Amino acid sequence: VALVGASSDPSSGGYAYAAHLLQDFKGRFYFVNPRTKEVLGVRTYPSLLDVPGEVDYVICCLPAGRVLPLLEECRQKGVKLIHLFTARMAETGKEEGERLEREVVEGARRLGLRVLGPNCMGLYNPEVGLTYGYHFPLEPGPVGGIFQSGGLSTDFVHYGSLRGLRFSRVVSYGNGRDLDETELLRYFGWHPSTRVVAMYVEGVRDGRRFAEALREVAARKPVVVLKGGRGRTGERAVRSHTASVAGRREVWRGVLRWAGAVEVETFEELLDQVVAFTFLPPCAGRRVAVLGGGGGKSVLSADVWEEEGFELPDLSPSLRERLRERCPGEWDWVGNPVDFSILQERPMMPEEWLELMEESGDFDFFVFNLTEDDPLPREVWRFWMEEQVNGLLRFRGRGRPLLAVVPSAGLDAGKLSEWRWGDIGELRRRMVEGGVPVFPSPERAARALRRFVDYWERRFRRETAWVRPPSCSSGS
Amino acid sequence: VALVGASSDPSSGGYAYAAHLLQDFKGRFYFVNPRTKEVLGVRTYPSLLDVPGEVDYVICCLPAGRVLPLLEECRQKGVKLIHLFTARMAETGKEEGERLEREVVEGARRLGLRVLGPNCMGLYNPEVGLTYGYHFPLEPGPVGGIFQSGGLSTDFVHYGSLRGLRFSRVVSYGNGRDLDETELLRYFGWHPSTRVVAMYVEGVRDGRRFAEALREVAARKPVVVLKGGRGRTGERAVRSHTASVAGRREVWRGVLRWAGAVEVETFEELLDQVVAFTFLPPCAGRRVAVLGGGGGKSVLSADVWEEEGFELPDLSPSLRERLRERCPGEWDWVGNPVDFSILQERPMMPEEWLELMEESGDFDFFVFNLTEDDPLPREVWRFWMEEQVNGLLRFRGRGRPLLAVVPSAGLDAGKLSEWRWGDIGELRRRMVEGGVPVFPSPERAARALRRFVDYWERRFRRETAWVRPPSCSSGS
């Protein structure tokens, strides 16, 4: 990797990429800058041609006007891909910017060089330690990302990693003038260790080509798509951001549905959806068991899960029969949701509840509301919280999806001295590391699970259609 | 205050109330328990009648079967109000529970005693230091709360205080057999230092009485209502939680609309809505200026604000004229939302942007997306973040609503070693303490502001109707 335009100015991109290469990159890298001797203690070369070793990949932080001459140097050096962090091309809306972008991309193609960008953050590949932000995890994982916005891609890595996501590669592709969303999508469709693909897209170069690629990839792995620029103002903002044409909302919705992609509307939904696909085993059933939490939380959970199309079957007579002995005071009173606050003597521990409900066969998946509202002193509170978390981690869903709902307080450094928040954070981390995904509210969990079950239902139906005669597959 | 059933068992309610009285209460209090000599180092009295001083308020943690005999002692002692933390009455769904609850309430009425509960957490009144959970702020504020669920009331205080809310009183009233939602609502309607009322209600005793009270109070101050038990399962859960009849969703919606209350559907929306009403000056305009954040965030913000019915006017020619000199590279390119990431040299600081847009008169309120996704080293990142936050705090909206959007990472103790989250938390706290409310996502902000503007529009229209002849007021 060669960084052209490496800089000692800490507020520049040329500095940020230098720092990230230095800190994270496992391969060889070179800094290029004719006006300095060194950057961050690493010697710089006056030009790309002076670099002693081979260069596959160039990160270009030069101003727009200085990109064209670099292309010829890239060809001589045998570079395969140039990433243009460089911006201020077509997205300025000015003719000279548009012309320059066209010239760069056409010039590169003539020289046998591929271009990523311009106006983007480039590649995050934890396998080789290529990063473009602080606090990017170096441990790889199954999530691929295709982002037309560099900032959102950074947020996706930051906030996603706190939710337990780990990434195969994330690509910020900006104006996408050469390597575009369709080609990237096909790459992730093929890429073996990518199991889920997240996309943020503002506009596409070729709608038909994109739709077909999307349909192919979505049949093999979940593709979650967040479309930016849905309204009138968004369309205007899309033009000045990545020089894209936003396209009509209804057309987009239709294409995503036809292709079998999973559409989300907000960044938070994108995270939730990828968390669901990453952590949970496939499931097409809608009978949900909700446990934990007090009465109010149980009531509101019931409302939102039902509003998202799920069913909360009541405890069956045979299940109640098994409860009668263990919970003599509540066996005929408690229901689904299982409101833990009415089980005053805690005759059964959370794990036993999960097991009993799982064994009944009445539920397709399990949602656990972790109660933190008890007015108890820390020791007792902590004991009960740990009892719940340990139970979840031992139960693990037994092959069925299991997820936890723990409200998020938002980070507030001023309050971290209160034991409550530190303890909840630690327990949340333990769940996530133990494979139990955590959602910050019942409604966010329920919305993600609705799309999750919809996806698997469609896929099961389609796959069944391939192996059975068509007449048997309809409605199955 | 007398706590009857004070206990040394740390997992009991009798212990929790004792601990909270001891830690927070400013007045005199007594513990009653015939079976112990002391609780938490405080002497106990064998019965309420043995208490030496006057008692206005009794917190009862006795089991259900031992409440009736206490009532007569209360009468002899001149007690005005008894709070029954005691549960297992009508909500069990059993005839003996229902009968007992009726006997207790009727008995109390005969003795001239009012009852709060049963099955509730009681009163939180920071003015006198009466609390019922750990980490309840003792500094009073303008928010009143009426909660049929004790757990949700606790969450409201915990999560609300992290959002900057402070409370006048919060009441958890449980089964509400005597003091019910309507009477509490009238109290808060009158209570001078309560400026906003939050309600969580599962069912009401007398629909017409409630609707009329709601209409009266909502005309004077915002009343935000979260209805629990909207669906089939929720209705079942409501019965076993507070023995309430949930009522049909459509009827509820109609009543809330008729009364001019503000309906929300989730706990998060309840928090957001109360934050908006508490922090922001009245506003009935829908022209929003969105600033800060990178391109992707700007695009998605534009989408959600527009989808919630707001307008994002583009920068006017005269405003651009003023920009021309200061931002020669961007004056004709940048728009509303103002994408800070394209202003590469940062020719104008955030505060100047806010001032310029405010002076234009084109915008009713201001939304600031605090960008934290820059790939910068900590010092530069921190400088730029502080520049933004300081600008917001100096600007303060100049009489118009100003709010910030900062994504919430969720508390994750394992990650707090990364400077990013600690720093963001600190900056968030500074904004909240400086009077700038913070929302965790554009969509949550936009939804809260839509209801906020709807409320003030309705109120302005109604109030205008009173002072002008009716013919002039329609549609104004």
PDB file of C-alpha atoms in Angstrom, chain B residues 237-420:
ATOM      1  CA  ALA B 237     -51.260  -8.801  30.494  1.00  0.00           C
ATOM      2  CA  VAL B 238     -52.959  -5.656  31.778  1.00  0.00           C
ATOM      3  CA  ARG B 239     -55.514  -7.738  33.680  1.00  0.00           C
ATOM      4  CA  SER B 240     -52.828  -9.738  35.469  1.00  0.00           C
ATOM      5  CA  HIS B 241     -50.674  -6.657  36.072  1.00  0.00           C
ATOM      6  CA  THR B 242     -53.061  -4.063  37.516  1.00  0.00           C
ATOM      7  CA  ALA B 243     -56.498  -5.682  37.200  1.00  0.00           C
ATOM      8  CA  SER B 244     -57.431  -3.007  34.665  1.00  0.00           C
ATOM      9  CA  VAL B 245     -59.681  -3.161  31.651  1.00  0.00           C
ATOM     10  CA  ALA B 246     -57.552  -2.058  28.712  1.00  0.00           C
ATOM     11  CA  GLY B 247     -60.253  -0.650  26.463  1.00  0.00           C
ATOM     12  CA  ARG B 248     -60.264  -0.523  22.689  1.00  0.00           C
ATOM     13  CA  ARG B 249     -57.312   1.071  20.953  1.00  0.00           C
ATOM     14  CA  GLU B 250     -59.453   3.167  18.626  1.00  0.00           C
ATOM     15  CA  VAL B 251     -61.564   4.522  21.467  1.00  0.00           C
ATOM     16  CA  TRP B 252     -58.421   5.482  23.349  1.00  0.00           C
ATOM     17  CA  ARG B 253     -56.934   7.201  20.375  1.00  0.00           C
ATOM     18  CA  GLY B 254     -60.131   9.144  19.807  1.00  0.00           C
ATOM     19  CA  VAL B 255     -60.361  10.245  23.437  1.00  0.00           C
ATOM     20  CA  LEU B 256     -56.722  11.375  23.565  1.00  0.00           C
ATOM     21  CA  ARG B 257     -57.164  13.369  20.384  1.00  0.00           C
ATOM     22  CA  TRP B 258     -60.418  14.957  21.557  1.00  0.00           C
ATOM     23  CA  ALA B 259     -58.809  15.906  24.853  1.00  0.00           C
ATOM     24  CA  GLY B 260     -55.748  17.441  23.200  1.00  0.00           C
ATOM     25  CA  ALA B 261     -53.342  15.068  24.948  1.00  0.00           C
ATOM     26  CA  VAL B 262     -50.130  13.987  23.234  1.00  0.00           C
ATOM     27  CA  GLU B 263     -50.177  10.278  22.456  1.00  0.00           C
ATOM     28  CA  VAL B 264     -46.967   8.255  22.294  1.00  0.00           C
ATOM     29  CA  GLU B 265     -46.565   4.540  21.646  1.00  0.00           C
ATOM     30  CA  THR B 266     -43.316   3.533  23.314  1.00  0.00           C
ATOM     31  CA  PHE B 267     -41.399   4.269  26.469  1.00  0.00           C
ATOM     32  CA  GLU B 268     -38.616   5.894  24.410  1.00  0.00           C
ATOM     33  CA  GLU B 269     -41.145   8.182  22.747  1.00  0.00           C
ATOM     34  CA  LEU B 270     -42.488   9.136  26.176  1.00  0.00           C
ATOM     35  CA  LEU B 271     -38.991  10.193  27.266  1.00  0.00           C
ATOM     36  CA  ASP B 272     -38.289  12.051  24.020  1.00  0.00           C
ATOM     37  CA  GLN B 273     -41.607  13.864  24.177  1.00  0.00           C
ATOM     38  CA  VAL B 274     -41.180  15.025  27.755  1.00  0.00           C
ATOM     39  CA  VAL B 275     -37.623  16.124  26.959  1.00  0.00           C
ATOM     40  CA  ALA B 276     -38.945  18.235  24.065  1.00  0.00           C
ATOM     41  CA  PHE B 277     -41.664  19.885  26.169  1.00  0.00           C
ATOM     42  CA  THR B 278     -39.311  20.497  29.076  1.00  0.00           C
ATOM     43  CA  PHE B 279     -36.366  21.961  27.196  1.00  0.00           C
ATOM     44  CA  LEU B 280     -37.842  23.797  24.230  1.00  0.00           C
ATOM     45  CA  PRO B 281     -39.804  27.054  23.998  1.00  0.00           C
ATOM     46  CA  PRO B 282     -43.255  26.817  22.371  1.00  0.00           C
ATOM     47  CA  CYS B 283     -43.163  26.668  18.579  1.00  0.00           C
ATOM     48  CA  ALA B 284     -45.802  26.009  15.952  1.00  0.00           C
ATOM     49  CA  GLY B 285     -43.621  26.369  12.840  1.00  0.00           C
ATOM     50  CA  ARG B 286     -42.361  23.531  10.684  1.00  0.00           C
ATOM     51  CA  ARG B 287     -39.413  25.083   8.828  1.00  0.00           C
ATOM     52  CA  VAL B 288     -36.347  23.336  10.163  1.00  0.00           C
ATOM     53  CA  ALA B 289     -32.661  24.093   9.717  1.00  0.00           C
ATOM     54  CA  VAL B 290     -30.449  21.007   9.981  1.00  0.00           C
ATOM     55  CA  LEU B 291     -26.713  21.487  10.495  1.00  0.00           C
ATOM     56  CA  GLY B 292     -23.660  19.359  11.145  1.00  0.00           C
ATOM     57  CA  GLY B 293     -22.872  15.776  10.371  1.00  0.00           C
ATOM     58  CA  GLY B 294     -21.445  14.371   7.179  1.00  0.00           C
ATOM     59  CA  GLY B 295     -23.190  13.763   3.885  1.00  0.00           C
ATOM     60  CA  GLY B 296     -24.909  10.494   4.740  1.00  0.00           C
ATOM     61  CA  LYS B 297     -26.269  11.833   8.015  1.00  0.00           C
ATOM     62  CA  SER B 298     -27.485  14.963   6.268  1.00  0.00           C
ATOM     63  CA  VAL B 299     -29.298  12.928   3.630  1.00  0.00           C
ATOM     64  CA  LEU B 300     -30.949  10.609   6.159  1.00  0.00           C
ATOM     65  CA  SER B 301     -31.869  13.558   8.390  1.00  0.00           C
ATOM     66  CA  ALA B 302     -33.520  15.313   5.469  1.00  0.00           C
ATOM     67  CA  ASP B 303     -35.512  12.154   4.779  1.00  0.00           C
ATOM     68  CA  VAL B 304     -36.810  11.656   8.298  1.00  0.00           C
ATOM     69  CA  TRP B 305     -37.622  15.311   9.008  1.00  0.00           C
ATOM     70  CA  GLU B 306     -39.536  15.532   5.769  1.00  0.00           C
ATOM     71  CA  GLU B 307     -41.300  12.249   6.438  1.00  0.00           C
ATOM     72  CA  GLU B 308     -42.484  13.672   9.766  1.00  0.00           C
ATOM     73  CA  GLY B 309     -44.068  16.640   8.007  1.00  0.00           C
ATOM     74  CA  PHE B 310     -41.351  19.261   8.284  1.00  0.00           C
ATOM     75  CA  GLU B 311     -39.969  21.457   5.572  1.00  0.00           C
ATOM     76  CA  LEU B 312     -36.231  22.045   5.046  1.00  0.00           C
ATOM     77  CA  PRO B 313     -36.113  25.307   3.098  1.00  0.00           C
ATOM     78  CA  ASP B 314     -33.039  25.614   0.909  1.00  0.00           C
ATOM     79  CA  LEU B 315     -30.680  28.508   1.634  1.00  0.00           C
ATOM     80  CA  SER B 316     -32.210  31.645   0.116  1.00  0.00           C
ATOM     81  CA  PRO B 317     -30.378  33.776  -2.481  1.00  0.00           C
ATOM     82  CA  SER B 318     -29.827  36.533   0.075  1.00  0.00           C
ATOM     83  CA  LEU B 319     -28.416  34.053   2.587  1.00  0.00           C
ATOM     84  CA  ARG B 320     -26.109  32.650  -0.093  1.00  0.00           C
ATOM     85  CA  GLU B 321     -25.028  36.165  -0.902  1.00  0.00           C
ATOM     86  CA  ARG B 322     -23.854  36.524   2.685  1.00  0.00           C
ATOM     87  CA  LEU B 323     -22.050  33.159   2.420  1.00  0.00           C
ATOM     88  CA  ARG B 324     -20.261  34.027  -0.816  1.00  0.00           C
ATOM     89  CA  GLU B 325     -17.454  35.908   0.856  1.00  0.00           C
ATOM     90  CA  ARG B 326     -16.990  33.599   3.806  1.00  0.00           C
ATOM     91  CA  CYS B 327     -17.214  30.273   1.914  1.00  0.00           C
ATOM     92  CA  PRO B 328     -16.017  31.022  -1.617  1.00  0.00           C
ATOM     93  CA  GLY B 329     -15.693  27.318  -2.420  1.00  0.00           C
ATOM     94  CA  GLU B 330     -19.090  26.226  -1.151  1.00  0.00           C
ATOM     95  CA  TRP B 331     -21.556  29.149  -1.066  1.00  0.00           C
ATOM     96  CA  ASP B 332     -23.470  27.952  -4.132  1.00  0.00           C
ATOM     97  CA  TRP B 333     -23.089  24.239  -3.376  1.00  0.00           C
ATOM     98  CA  VAL B 334     -23.873  23.668   0.301  1.00  0.00           C
ATOM     99  CA  GLY B 335     -27.555  23.508   1.254  1.00  0.00           C
ATOM    100  CA  ASN B 336     -29.940  22.762   4.108  1.00  0.00           C
ATOM    101  CA  PRO B 337     -29.025  20.338   5.683  1.00  0.00           C
ATOM    102  CA  VAL B 338     -25.654  22.053   6.051  1.00  0.00           C
ATOM    103  CA  ASP B 339     -23.217  19.174   5.503  1.00  0.00           C
ATOM    104  CA  PHE B 340     -20.163  20.248   7.487  1.00  0.00           C
ATOM    105  CA  SER B 341     -17.950  17.624   5.859  1.00  0.00           C
ATOM    106  CA  ILE B 342     -17.890  19.455   2.526  1.00  0.00           C
ATOM    107  CA  LEU B 343     -16.684  22.661   4.183  1.00  0.00           C
ATOM    108  CA  GLN B 344     -13.117  21.474   4.009  1.00  0.00           C
ATOM    109  CA  GLU B 345     -11.285  24.507   5.302  1.00  0.00           C
ATOM    110  CA  ARG B 346     -14.035  25.175   7.840  1.00  0.00           C
ATOM    111  CA  PRO B 347     -14.271  28.788   6.787  1.00  0.00           C
ATOM    112  CA  MET B 348     -17.163  29.400   9.191  1.00  0.00           C
ATOM    113  CA  MET B 349     -17.511  27.954  12.658  1.00  0.00           C
ATOM    114  CA  PRO B 350     -20.763  26.190  13.702  1.00  0.00           C
ATOM    115  CA  GLU B 351     -21.919  29.136  15.769  1.00  0.00           C
ATOM    116  CA  GLU B 352     -21.618  31.499  12.799  1.00  0.00           C
ATOM    117  CA  TRP B 353     -23.692  29.122  10.709  1.00  0.00           C
ATOM    118  CA  LEU B 354     -26.400  29.047  13.355  1.00  0.00           C
ATOM    119  CA  GLU B 355     -26.404  32.830  13.665  1.00  0.00           C
ATOM    120  CA  LEU B 356     -26.528  33.430   9.950  1.00  0.00           C
ATOM    121  CA  MET B 357     -29.409  31.012   9.506  1.00  0.00           C
ATOM    122  CA  GLU B 358     -31.263  32.449  12.484  1.00  0.00           C
ATOM    123  CA  GLU B 359     -30.887  35.979  11.156  1.00  0.00           C
ATOM    124  CA  SER B 360     -32.345  34.964   7.812  1.00  0.00           C
ATOM    125  CA  GLY B 361     -35.721  34.397   9.497  1.00  0.00           C
ATOM    126  CA  ASP B 362     -36.268  31.418   7.203  1.00  0.00           C
ATOM    127  CA  PHE B 363     -36.258  28.785   9.938  1.00  0.00           C
ATOM    128  CA  ASP B 364     -38.498  28.064  12.913  1.00  0.00           C
ATOM    129  CA  PHE B 365     -36.059  25.849  14.743  1.00  0.00           C
ATOM    130  CA  PHE B 366     -32.577  24.340  14.624  1.00  0.00           C
ATOM    131  CA  VAL B 367     -31.338  20.773  14.666  1.00  0.00           C
ATOM    132  CA  PHE B 368     -27.666  20.092  15.115  1.00  0.00           C
ATOM    133  CA  ASN B 369     -26.212  16.694  14.182  1.00  0.00           C
ATOM    134  CA  LEU B 370     -23.081  16.373  16.263  1.00  0.00           C
ATOM    135  CA  THR B 371     -20.570  14.640  13.995  1.00  0.00           C
ATOM    136  CA  GLU B 372     -18.299  12.201  15.729  1.00  0.00           C
ATOM    137  CA  ASP B 373     -17.269  10.094  12.745  1.00  0.00           C
ATOM    138  CA  ASP B 374     -14.213  12.063  11.621  1.00  0.00           C
ATOM    139  CA  PRO B 375     -11.131   9.814  11.361  1.00  0.00           C
ATOM    140  CA  LEU B 376      -9.078  12.364  13.273  1.00  0.00           C
ATOM    141  CA  PRO B 377      -6.611  11.924  16.111  1.00  0.00           C
ATOM    142  CA  ARG B 378      -8.080  12.638  19.514  1.00  0.00           C
ATOM    143  CA  GLU B 379      -6.737  16.169  19.951  1.00  0.00           C
ATOM    144  CA  VAL B 380      -8.081  17.429  16.613  1.00  0.00           C
ATOM    145  CA  TRP B 381     -11.292  15.469  16.969  1.00  0.00           C
ATOM    146  CA  ARG B 382     -11.815  16.839  20.445  1.00  0.00           C
ATOM    147  CA  PHE B 383     -11.086  20.412  19.341  1.00  0.00           C
ATOM    148  CA  TRP B 384     -13.656  20.197  16.567  1.00  0.00           C
ATOM    149  CA  MET B 385     -16.239  18.502  18.801  1.00  0.00           C
ATOM    150  CA  GLU B 386     -15.817  21.202  21.452  1.00  0.00           C
ATOM    151  CA  GLU B 387     -16.035  23.918  18.847  1.00  0.00           C
ATOM    152  CA  GLN B 388     -19.424  22.550  17.850  1.00  0.00           C
ATOM    153  CA  VAL B 389     -20.708  22.058  21.400  1.00  0.00           C
ATOM    154  CA  ASN B 390     -19.493  25.445  22.588  1.00  0.00           C
ATOM    155  CA  GLY B 391     -21.114  27.073  19.589  1.00  0.00           C
ATOM    156  CA  LEU B 392     -24.423  25.413  20.391  1.00  0.00           C
ATOM    157  CA  LEU B 393     -24.236  26.452  24.019  1.00  0.00           C
ATOM    158  CA  ARG B 394     -23.485  30.063  23.150  1.00  0.00           C
ATOM    159  CA  PHE B 395     -26.192  30.220  20.481  1.00  0.00           C
ATOM    160  CA  ARG B 396     -28.861  28.464  22.579  1.00  0.00           C
ATOM    161  CA  GLY B 397     -31.520  29.011  19.903  1.00  0.00           C
ATOM    162  CA  ARG B 398     -32.042  32.729  20.579  1.00  0.00           C
ATOM    163  CA  GLY B 399     -35.617  32.135  21.624  1.00  0.00           C
ATOM    164  CA  ARG B 400     -36.238  29.436  19.044  1.00  0.00           C
ATOM    165  CA  PRO B 401     -36.038  25.698  19.711  1.00  0.00           C
ATOM    166  CA  LEU B 402     -32.559  24.206  19.328  1.00  0.00           C
ATOM    167  CA  LEU B 403     -31.779  20.549  19.776  1.00  0.00           C
ATOM    168  CA  ALA B 404     -28.853  18.237  19.198  1.00  0.00           C
ATOM    169  CA  VAL B 405     -28.762  14.717  17.776  1.00  0.00           C
ATOM    170  CA  VAL B 406     -25.981  12.504  19.100  1.00  0.00           C
ATOM    171  CA  PRO B 407     -26.128   8.757  18.478  1.00  0.00           C
ATOM    172  CA  SER B 408     -26.110   6.655  21.599  1.00  0.00           C
ATOM    173  CA  ALA B 409     -23.623   3.824  21.748  1.00  0.00           C
ATOM    174  CA  GLY B 410     -25.366   2.106  24.594  1.00  0.00           C
ATOM    175  CA  LEU B 411     -23.378   1.670  27.734  1.00  0.00           C
ATOM    176  CA  ASP B 412     -20.674  -0.880  27.297  1.00  0.00           C
ATOM    177  CA  ALA B 413     -18.255  -0.924  30.164  1.00  0.00           C
ATOM    178  CA  GLY B 414     -15.795  -2.991  28.123  1.00  0.00           C
ATOM    179  CA  LYS B 415     -15.429  -0.180  25.620  1.00  0.00           C
ATOM    180  CA  LEU B 416     -15.236   2.777  27.904  1.00  0.00           C
ATOM    181  CA  SER B 417     -11.466   2.658  27.662  1.00  0.00           C
ATOM    182  CA  GLU B 418     -11.848   4.021  24.136  1.00  0.00           C
ATOM    183  CA  TRP B 419     -11.627   7.785  24.512  1.00  0.00           C
ATOM    184  CA  ARG B 420     -14.365   8.358  21.923  1.00  0.00           C
TER     185      ARG B 420
END
